[in-house]
Tab-separated table of C-alpha atoms in Angstrom:
chain	number	residue	atom	x	y	z
A	1	MET	CA	-88.601	-58.885	57.854
A	2	LEU	CA	-88.143	-55.983	55.446
A	3	PRO	CA	-88.516	-52.361	56.638
A	4	LEU	CA	-92.055	-51.296	57.528
A	5	ARG	CA	-93.180	-48.066	55.858
A	6	SER	CA	-96.284	-45.903	55.816
A	7	SER	CA	-96.162	-46.009	51.997
A	8	ASN	CA	-97.244	-49.677	52.105
A	9	ASN	CA	-99.368	-49.323	55.249
A	10	TYR	CA	-96.646	-51.072	57.285
A	11	GLN	CA	-97.358	-54.395	55.615
A	12	ALA	CA	-94.827	-57.042	56.597
A	13	THR	CA	-92.773	-58.906	54.008
A	14	PHE	CA	-90.344	-61.657	54.961
A	15	ILE	CA	-87.461	-63.006	52.909
A	16	THR	CA	-85.438	-66.152	53.529
A	17	CYS	CA	-82.051	-66.730	51.913
A	18	GLY	CA	-79.538	-69.534	51.863
A	19	GLY	CA	-79.702	-72.924	53.523
A	20	THR	CA	-78.437	-76.277	52.284
A	21	LEU	CA	-79.569	-77.936	49.079
A	22	ARG	CA	-80.979	-81.448	49.315
A	23	ASP	CA	-81.050	-84.295	46.803
A	24	ALA	CA	-84.482	-85.327	45.560
A	25	GLY	CA	-85.877	-88.290	47.425
A	26	VAL	CA	-83.539	-88.200	50.409
A	27	THR	CA	-84.773	-88.078	53.989
A	28	ASN	CA	-85.210	-84.798	55.795
A	29	THR	CA	-82.052	-85.434	57.777
A	30	SER	CA	-79.862	-85.967	54.723
A	31	ILE	CA	-78.118	-83.229	52.819
A	32	SER	CA	-77.122	-83.472	49.185
A	33	ALA	CA	-74.065	-85.356	48.087
A	34	THR	CA	-72.125	-82.117	47.827
A	35	GLY	CA	-73.767	-80.353	50.774
A	36	THR	CA	-73.595	-77.110	48.815
A	37	ALA	CA	-75.292	-74.096	50.385
A	38	SER	CA	-78.063	-72.384	48.451
A	39	ASN	CA	-77.816	-68.827	47.124
A	40	TYR	CA	-81.568	-68.539	46.510
A	41	CYS	CA	-83.933	-66.155	48.302
A	42	SER	CA	-87.710	-66.459	48.662
A	43	LYS	CA	-90.229	-63.965	50.041
A	44	PHE	CA	-93.650	-63.976	51.649
A	45	SER	CA	-96.124	-61.232	52.594
A	46	PRO	CA	-98.529	-62.883	55.066
A	47	GLU	CA	-100.791	-59.814	55.282
A	48	ALA	CA	-101.385	-59.617	51.524
A	49	GLU	CA	-104.893	-60.264	50.213
A	50	ASN	CA	-103.784	-63.547	48.638
A	51	PRO	CA	-100.470	-64.438	50.290
A	52	VAL	CA	-98.198	-66.841	48.418
A	53	TRP	CA	-94.541	-67.791	48.696
A	54	ILE	CA	-92.484	-66.356	45.837
A	55	GLU	CA	-89.732	-68.904	45.459
A	56	ASN	CA	-86.236	-67.990	44.321
A	57	PHE	CA	-87.135	-64.425	43.366
A	58	ILE	CA	-83.471	-63.386	43.617
A	59	GLN	CA	-80.044	-64.928	44.242
A	60	PHE	CA	-76.915	-63.904	46.111
A	61	PRO	CA	-74.367	-62.466	43.643
A	62	GLY	CA	-71.824	-65.045	44.752
A	63	SER	CA	-71.628	-68.305	46.673
A	64	GLY	CA	-74.469	-69.698	48.738
A	65	LYS	CA	-74.655	-69.403	52.508
A	66	VAL	CA	-75.817	-71.695	55.272
A	67	MET	CA	-76.072	-70.076	58.735
A	68	PRO	CA	-76.045	-66.498	57.389
A	69	ASP	CA	-76.711	-63.528	59.656
A	70	VAL	CA	-78.665	-60.558	58.320
A	71	VAL	CA	-78.726	-57.009	59.706
A	72	LEU	CA	-81.206	-54.229	58.919
A	73	MET	CA	-79.214	-51.057	58.242
A	74	PRO	CA	-80.410	-47.452	58.772
A	75	ASP	CA	-80.431	-46.780	55.017
A	76	GLY	CA	-83.130	-49.443	54.634
A	77	LYS	CA	-80.848	-52.087	53.131
A	78	LEU	CA	-80.009	-55.542	54.500
A	79	LEU	CA	-76.486	-56.849	55.099
A	80	TYR	CA	-75.893	-60.615	54.775
A	81	VAL	CA	-72.737	-61.910	56.475
A	82	ASN	CA	-71.204	-64.991	58.127
A	83	GLY	CA	-71.959	-68.645	57.497
A	84	ALA	CA	-70.556	-71.402	55.328
A	85	THR	CA	-70.810	-72.480	51.702
A	86	TRP	CA	-71.123	-76.164	52.643
A	87	GLY	CA	-72.848	-78.246	55.297
A	88	THR	CA	-75.381	-77.596	58.020
A	89	ALA	CA	-75.669	-75.868	61.377
A	90	GLY	CA	-75.157	-77.737	64.621
A	91	GLY	CA	-72.491	-79.753	66.387
A	92	ASP	CA	-70.483	-79.377	69.570
A	93	ALA	CA	-67.712	-76.833	69.869
A	94	GLY	CA	-64.763	-77.753	67.681
A	95	VAL	CA	-66.536	-80.550	65.821
A	96	CYS	CA	-66.179	-78.863	62.461
A	97	SER	CA	-67.531	-81.681	60.300
A	98	ASN	CA	-70.998	-80.114	60.019
A	99	ALA	CA	-69.804	-77.031	58.136
A	100	HIS	CA	-66.180	-76.300	57.433
A	101	ASP	CA	-66.047	-74.081	54.354
A	102	PRO	CA	-66.616	-70.513	55.632
A	103	SER	CA	-68.206	-67.854	53.440
A	104	LEU	CA	-66.358	-64.552	53.753
A	105	GLN	CA	-68.506	-62.844	51.122
A	106	THR	CA	-71.009	-60.155	52.082
A	107	PHE	CA	-74.153	-59.237	50.174
A	108	ILE	CA	-76.287	-56.105	50.468
A	109	PHE	CA	-79.965	-56.297	49.521
A	110	ASP	CA	-81.888	-53.189	48.467
A	111	PRO	CA	-85.620	-53.894	49.058
A	112	VAL	CA	-86.714	-50.850	47.038
A	113	ALA	CA	-84.801	-51.811	43.886
A	114	SER	CA	-85.021	-55.543	44.724
A	115	THR	CA	-81.343	-55.997	43.872
A	116	PHE	CA	-78.248	-57.427	45.532
A	117	ALA	CA	-74.753	-55.896	45.543
A	118	ARG	CA	-71.473	-57.463	46.664
A	119	GLY	CA	-69.906	-55.953	49.747
A	120	PRO	CA	-66.285	-56.247	50.884
A	121	ASP	CA	-65.122	-59.674	52.005
A	122	PHE	CA	-64.615	-60.217	55.714
A	123	THR	CA	-61.377	-61.704	57.040
A	124	VAL	CA	-62.626	-63.715	60.037
A	125	ALA	CA	-64.567	-66.930	59.432
A	126	ARG	CA	-67.901	-67.107	61.278
A	127	LEU	CA	-69.449	-70.560	61.426
A	128	TYR	CA	-71.708	-72.085	64.094
A	129	HIS	CA	-72.608	-69.784	67.038
A	130	SER	CA	-71.726	-66.526	65.288
A	131	GLY	CA	-73.566	-63.232	65.368
A	132	ALA	CA	-73.897	-59.819	63.727
A	133	ILE	CA	-75.431	-56.694	65.216
A	134	LEU	CA	-76.037	-53.040	64.376
A	135	ILE	CA	-74.399	-50.615	66.820
A	136	PRO	CA	-75.604	-47.075	67.601
A	137	ASP	CA	-73.260	-45.257	65.196
A	138	GLY	CA	-74.614	-47.207	62.206
A	139	ARG	CA	-71.781	-49.700	61.798
A	140	ILE	CA	-72.159	-53.476	62.111
A	141	ILE	CA	-70.010	-55.840	64.146
A	142	THR	CA	-69.579	-59.578	63.599
A	143	THR	CA	-68.692	-61.830	66.507
A	144	GLY	CA	-68.304	-65.392	67.646
A	145	SER	CA	-67.893	-68.854	66.107
A	146	GLU	CA	-66.948	-72.061	67.876
A	147	GLU	CA	-65.610	-73.769	64.755
A	148	ALA	CA	-62.427	-71.746	64.194
A	149	ASN	CA	-60.626	-75.085	63.825
A	150	TYR	CA	-62.329	-75.733	60.472
A	151	VAL	CA	-58.812	-75.679	58.988
A	152	ASP	CA	-58.145	-78.939	60.858
A	153	PHE	CA	-60.934	-80.879	59.180
A	154	PRO	CA	-58.639	-82.837	56.811
A	155	LYS	CA	-56.327	-83.689	59.721
A	156	ILE	CA	-59.253	-84.867	61.823
A	157	LEU	CA	-60.379	-87.158	58.987
A	158	ASN	CA	-56.865	-88.623	58.790
A	159	ASN	CA	-56.620	-89.064	62.572
A	160	GLU	CA	-53.707	-86.627	62.626
A	161	CYS	CA	-55.289	-84.735	65.494
A	162	PHE	CA	-58.380	-84.883	67.615
A	163	PRO	CA	-60.943	-82.086	67.720
A	164	PHE	CA	-61.658	-80.102	70.830
A	165	ASN	CA	-62.969	-82.276	73.642
A	166	GLY	CA	-65.420	-80.133	75.593
A	167	SER	CA	-65.913	-82.647	78.424
A	168	ALA	CA	-62.202	-82.902	79.122
A	169	SER	CA	-61.456	-79.277	78.185
A	170	THR	CA	-58.408	-80.392	76.231
A	171	LEU	CA	-56.988	-79.944	72.782
A	172	GLY	CA	-55.449	-82.835	70.937
A	173	TRP	CA	-55.548	-86.520	71.812
A	174	ASN	CA	-56.458	-87.498	75.348
A	175	SER	CA	-53.569	-89.297	77.023
A	176	THR	CA	-55.825	-92.269	77.696
A	177	ASN	CA	-55.945	-92.887	73.949
A	178	ASN	CA	-52.303	-93.937	74.115
A	179	VAL	CA	-51.664	-91.815	71.056
A	180	ALA	CA	-49.045	-89.107	70.797
A	181	SER	CA	-50.517	-85.599	71.310
A	182	ALA	CA	-51.188	-83.616	68.154
A	183	SER	CA	-53.163	-80.518	69.009
A	184	CYS	CA	-55.773	-79.037	66.770
A	185	THR	CA	-56.556	-75.357	66.407
A	186	GLN	CA	-58.413	-73.759	69.324
A	187	PRO	CA	-62.043	-73.584	68.115
A	188	PHE	CA	-63.321	-70.420	69.808
A	189	GLU	CA	-63.182	-67.127	67.890
A	190	TYR	CA	-62.665	-64.079	70.141
A	191	ARG	CA	-61.982	-61.409	67.519
A	192	ILE	CA	-64.553	-58.789	66.518
A	193	GLU	CA	-64.739	-57.403	62.998
A	194	VAL	CA	-66.540	-54.220	62.011
A	195	PHE	CA	-68.304	-53.387	58.755
A	196	THR	CA	-68.416	-49.683	57.878
A	197	PRO	CA	-71.205	-48.982	55.368
A	198	ALA	CA	-70.665	-46.308	52.725
A	199	TYR	CA	-73.179	-44.010	54.412
A	200	PHE	CA	-70.974	-43.843	57.514
A	201	ASN	CA	-68.272	-41.828	55.734
A	202	LEU	CA	-70.554	-39.377	53.916
A	203	PRO	CA	-70.265	-35.699	54.923
A	204	ASN	CA	-72.890	-33.560	56.671
A	205	LYS	CA	-74.282	-36.180	59.038
A	206	PRO	CA	-77.387	-35.056	60.916
A	207	LEU	CA	-76.542	-34.404	64.567
A	208	VAL	CA	-79.198	-34.560	67.269
A	209	SER	CA	-78.575	-32.057	70.056
A	210	ALA	CA	-77.210	-33.407	73.314
A	211	GLY	CA	-79.664	-33.567	76.168
A	212	TYR	CA	-81.322	-36.886	76.945
A	213	GLY	CA	-84.907	-35.962	77.767
A	214	SER	CA	-84.646	-32.303	76.753
A	215	SER	CA	-83.631	-32.394	73.075
A	216	TYR	CA	-85.723	-35.496	72.465
A	217	PRO	CA	-88.033	-37.709	74.552
A	218	THR	CA	-86.739	-40.683	76.492
A	219	THR	CA	-90.058	-42.533	76.196
A	220	LEU	CA	-92.810	-42.613	73.574
A	221	THR	CA	-96.376	-43.889	73.658
A	222	TYR	CA	-98.243	-45.221	70.657
A	223	GLY	CA	-100.116	-42.703	68.521
A	224	SER	CA	-98.043	-39.780	69.814
A	225	ASN	CA	-95.870	-37.358	67.917
A	226	PHE	CA	-92.693	-35.793	69.279
A	227	VAL	CA	-90.029	-33.141	68.747
A	228	VAL	CA	-86.310	-33.739	68.140
A	229	LYS	CA	-83.804	-30.877	68.272
A	230	PHE	CA	-80.765	-30.830	65.943
A	231	ASP	CA	-77.404	-29.068	66.038
A	232	THR	CA	-77.297	-29.372	62.258
A	233	ALA	CA	-79.986	-28.187	59.841
A	234	ALA	CA	-83.071	-30.281	60.534
A	235	THR	CA	-84.355	-29.439	57.061
A	236	ASP	CA	-81.528	-31.573	55.635
A	237	VAL	CA	-83.046	-34.724	57.165
A	238	ALA	CA	-84.822	-36.823	54.537
A	239	SER	CA	-86.112	-39.704	56.666
A	240	ILE	CA	-86.144	-41.252	60.122
A	241	SER	CA	-85.164	-44.899	60.587
A	242	PHE	CA	-86.439	-46.438	63.826
A	243	ILE	CA	-84.620	-49.721	64.550
A	244	ARG	CA	-85.230	-51.904	67.570
A	245	TYR	CA	-82.488	-53.089	69.924
A	246	THR	CA	-81.651	-56.652	68.969
A	247	THR	CA	-80.227	-59.933	70.161
A	248	THR	CA	-78.759	-62.497	67.801
A	249	THR	CA	-77.916	-66.192	68.044
A	250	HIS	CA	-77.944	-69.233	65.774
A	251	SER	CA	-78.453	-67.080	62.647
A	252	THR	CA	-81.687	-65.805	64.189
A	253	ASN	CA	-82.579	-62.269	65.264
A	254	ASN	CA	-86.278	-62.180	66.046
A	255	ASP	CA	-85.996	-58.794	67.786
A	256	GLN	CA	-84.965	-57.038	64.585
A	257	ARG	CA	-87.493	-54.478	63.330
A	258	PHE	CA	-87.172	-51.390	61.095
A	259	VAL	CA	-89.965	-48.805	61.050
A	260	GLU	CA	-89.795	-45.641	58.968
A	261	LEU	CA	-91.300	-42.758	60.955
A	262	PRO	CA	-93.069	-39.954	59.030
A	263	ILE	CA	-91.691	-36.434	59.411
A	264	LEU	CA	-94.608	-34.052	60.029
A	265	TYR	CA	-92.712	-30.758	60.183
A	266	ALA	CA	-89.171	-29.412	59.829
A	267	ASN	CA	-87.490	-26.085	60.446
A	268	THR	CA	-83.814	-25.263	60.745
A	269	THR	CA	-83.477	-26.693	64.263
A	270	HIS	CA	-86.359	-29.083	64.953
A	271	LEU	CA	-88.363	-31.968	63.519
A	272	ILE	CA	-91.830	-33.097	64.534
A	273	ILE	CA	-92.057	-36.842	63.978
A	274	ASP	CA	-94.933	-39.321	64.165
A	275	ALA	CA	-94.460	-42.212	66.588
A	276	PRO	CA	-95.587	-45.738	65.657
A	277	LYS	CA	-99.351	-46.223	65.763
A	278	ASN	CA	-99.491	-49.463	67.726
A	279	VAL	CA	-97.522	-52.284	69.313
A	280	SER	CA	-97.986	-54.537	66.279
A	281	ILE	CA	-95.869	-52.147	64.222
A	282	ALA	CA	-93.294	-51.408	66.923
A	283	PRO	CA	-93.090	-53.764	69.932
A	284	LEU	CA	-92.400	-52.417	73.409
A	285	GLY	CA	-88.788	-51.782	74.323
A	286	ASN	CA	-85.764	-49.715	73.384
A	287	TRP	CA	-85.259	-48.441	69.865
A	288	MET	CA	-82.513	-46.568	68.026
A	289	LEU	CA	-83.662	-43.530	66.039
A	290	PHE	CA	-81.347	-42.766	63.109
A	291	PRO	CA	-81.744	-39.486	61.177
A	292	VAL	CA	-80.896	-39.978	57.487
A	293	ALA	CA	-79.821	-36.934	55.459
A	294	LYS	CA	-80.851	-36.092	51.918
A	295	ASN	CA	-77.361	-37.049	50.712
A	296	GLY	CA	-77.662	-40.482	52.361
A	297	ALA	CA	-75.474	-39.728	55.390
A	298	VAL	CA	-76.681	-41.435	58.576
A	299	GLY	CA	-76.389	-39.661	61.901
A	300	HIS	CA	-75.568	-41.292	65.215
A	301	SER	CA	-78.681	-42.794	66.760
A	302	ILE	CA	-80.514	-41.764	69.897
A	303	THR	CA	-82.312	-44.229	72.156
A	304	ILE	CA	-86.052	-43.953	72.748
A	305	LYS	CA	-88.184	-46.448	74.656
A	306	MET	CA	-91.612	-47.465	73.345
A	307	ALA	CA	-94.026	-47.843	76.242
A	308	SER	CA	-97.725	-48.219	76.963
A	309	GLY	CA	-99.702	-45.135	77.937
A	310	THR	CA	-101.861	-42.273	76.745
A	311	ALA	CA	-100.886	-40.701	73.409
A	312	SER	CA	-99.415	-37.219	73.573
A	313	ARG	CA	-99.314	-34.912	70.566
A	314	VAL	CA	-97.777	-31.492	69.978
A	315	VAL	CA	-99.399	-28.970	67.674
A	316	VAL	CA	-98.104	-29.262	64.107
A	317	PRO	CA	-97.934	-25.904	62.246
A	318	ALA	CA	-100.706	-25.554	59.690
A	319	ALA	CA	-98.272	-25.214	56.787
A	320	ALA	CA	-96.597	-28.543	57.583
A	321	THR	CA	-96.834	-31.515	55.253
A	322	THR	CA	-96.150	-35.136	56.020
A	323	THR	CA	-93.038	-36.513	54.346
A	324	SER	CA	-92.063	-40.120	53.925
A	325	THR	CA	-89.306	-41.592	51.759
A	326	ASN	CA	-88.183	-45.037	50.800
A	327	GLY	CA	-85.865	-45.243	53.742
A	328	GLY	CA	-82.734	-43.190	53.397
A	329	GLY	CA	-79.868	-43.169	51.023
A	330	SER	CA	-79.346	-41.043	47.969
A	331	GLY	CA	-80.853	-43.613	45.623
A	332	LYS	CA	-77.681	-43.586	43.550
A	333	LYS	CA	-76.898	-46.808	41.763
A	334	ASN	CA	-73.510	-48.521	41.954
A	335	ALA	CA	-72.649	-46.612	45.114
A	336	ALA	CA	-69.822	-47.819	47.347
A	337	VAL	CA	-71.045	-50.422	49.803
A	338	GLY	CA	-68.598	-49.963	52.679
A	339	THR	CA	-65.476	-51.468	54.193
A	340	SER	CA	-64.653	-54.263	56.608
A	341	VAL	CA	-61.732	-54.041	59.043
A	342	MET	CA	-60.382	-55.928	62.049
A	343	LEU	CA	-60.692	-54.092	65.333
A	344	GLY	CA	-57.745	-53.425	67.603
A	345	ASN	CA	-58.017	-54.369	71.269
A	346	SER	CA	-58.782	-50.854	72.487
A	347	LEU	CA	-61.603	-50.348	70.001
A	348	VAL	CA	-62.927	-53.819	70.721
A	349	MET	CA	-63.185	-52.926	74.403
A	350	GLY	CA	-64.952	-49.697	73.500
A	351	LEU	CA	-67.535	-51.564	71.452
A	352	LEU	CA	-68.022	-54.113	74.217
A	353	ALA	CA	-68.616	-51.253	76.622
A	354	CYS	CA	-71.129	-49.863	74.137
A	355	ALA	CA	-72.853	-53.250	74.005
A	356	SER	CA	-72.966	-53.315	77.794
A	357	LEU	CA	-74.586	-49.887	77.754
A	358	ILE	CA	-77.210	-51.150	75.332
A	359	VAL	CA	-78.037	-54.019	77.642
A	360	GLY	CA	-78.154	-51.656	80.607
A	361	LEU	CA	-80.576	-49.301	78.867
A	362	ALA	CA	-82.790	-52.224	77.956
C-alpha cells in the first residue's frame, strides 16, 4: 500500500509488482517454458468511486522479480529488493529447483512522480524465506534465505551432489545411498546486508530531544494532536512520516503502513502535529515517527504507540497554519539513491539488539 496522505483524504492505493509469467493455456500450476519473472507493476485503489485494476502501468527498470520484498521508506518512496529472476516461491530448505537465479538489483519507486530508479546492487542473494525491514535510523536491512545453495543447481541435476536433507540434517549424499559423499553448499544464509538511502547521509538531520514521555508522548489516541520538542530547528522540518512497526515473511509484510501526519504549528523548538483520525488509517500498535527536513534529510525515529481512548488536544496558536507535503525529500530528480554494504559481525549484533528492542517495545 502506498503512503496515506491528507492531500488525497488518506485513500488507499495498492501496487503489485513482479511474479512469474505463464504461457497462455497452461494450468494454474504450470509456469512458462522459461519461467521468467515479470517486471510489470499494476495498481488498484479500492476506495475510488469506480475502482479498476490498472494493469502494467509501470515496469522495473531492469530484470523481473519473483518473491520481491518491498519496504516503505521515510521519504515516501518504496524500495524493492530480494527475489529471483526465474521460477516460483516454495520448496523445502536447500531444494533450489523452484527458483535459482537470484536478482541482486534494487528498484526505488517514487509514488508522487510515478517513476522507478535503479538502486545499488546487493551482494547477498535472497531467495525463498528472505526478508527486508526498515530500522529506526531510516536504513533497511535484508536478511534470510534458505536457498543459498542455488549455485549447486547444475550439480544437483547431474547427480554430482545431493541437496540439503532436512530430515537427516545432512549435507551431501546419505551413506545409505551407497554413493560417495559430495557435499553441496550449506543452504541457510546468516549474513545481514544494509541499504543506506541517500537521505541518510544528508546534513542537518532533524533531532528530536531526548526524553521519552517528556519531549514527546509515549502513547497517542485517535483524533488527538501532540507536541514534539527538537534539539535542532523545528522550523526546518518539512513533513512527518509515521511508519508502523512491521513483520515480514514470504515476501509479505501486511503490517506495513505509512501515514503522513499534518504539522499544525512550528517554532524554533517545537512542533504541534495532528495524530491519525481513526484506526482505519493507523491501526493500533507501535509506530516510528520520522521527521523529514526541508532538504530531504531524515532524522532518527521516535516510537509512539497508537491506543484507544479519549482524544486529547493542545491549543494551537491562532497564527498557525496546517502544512502537509508529498512526503519528504527535496523533490530533486536524478538524486543519489543510496548504498548497499555488508555488515561486520559487531554491527550485525547491534542491529539484532535493535530488532530485539523493537519486539520488546511492541
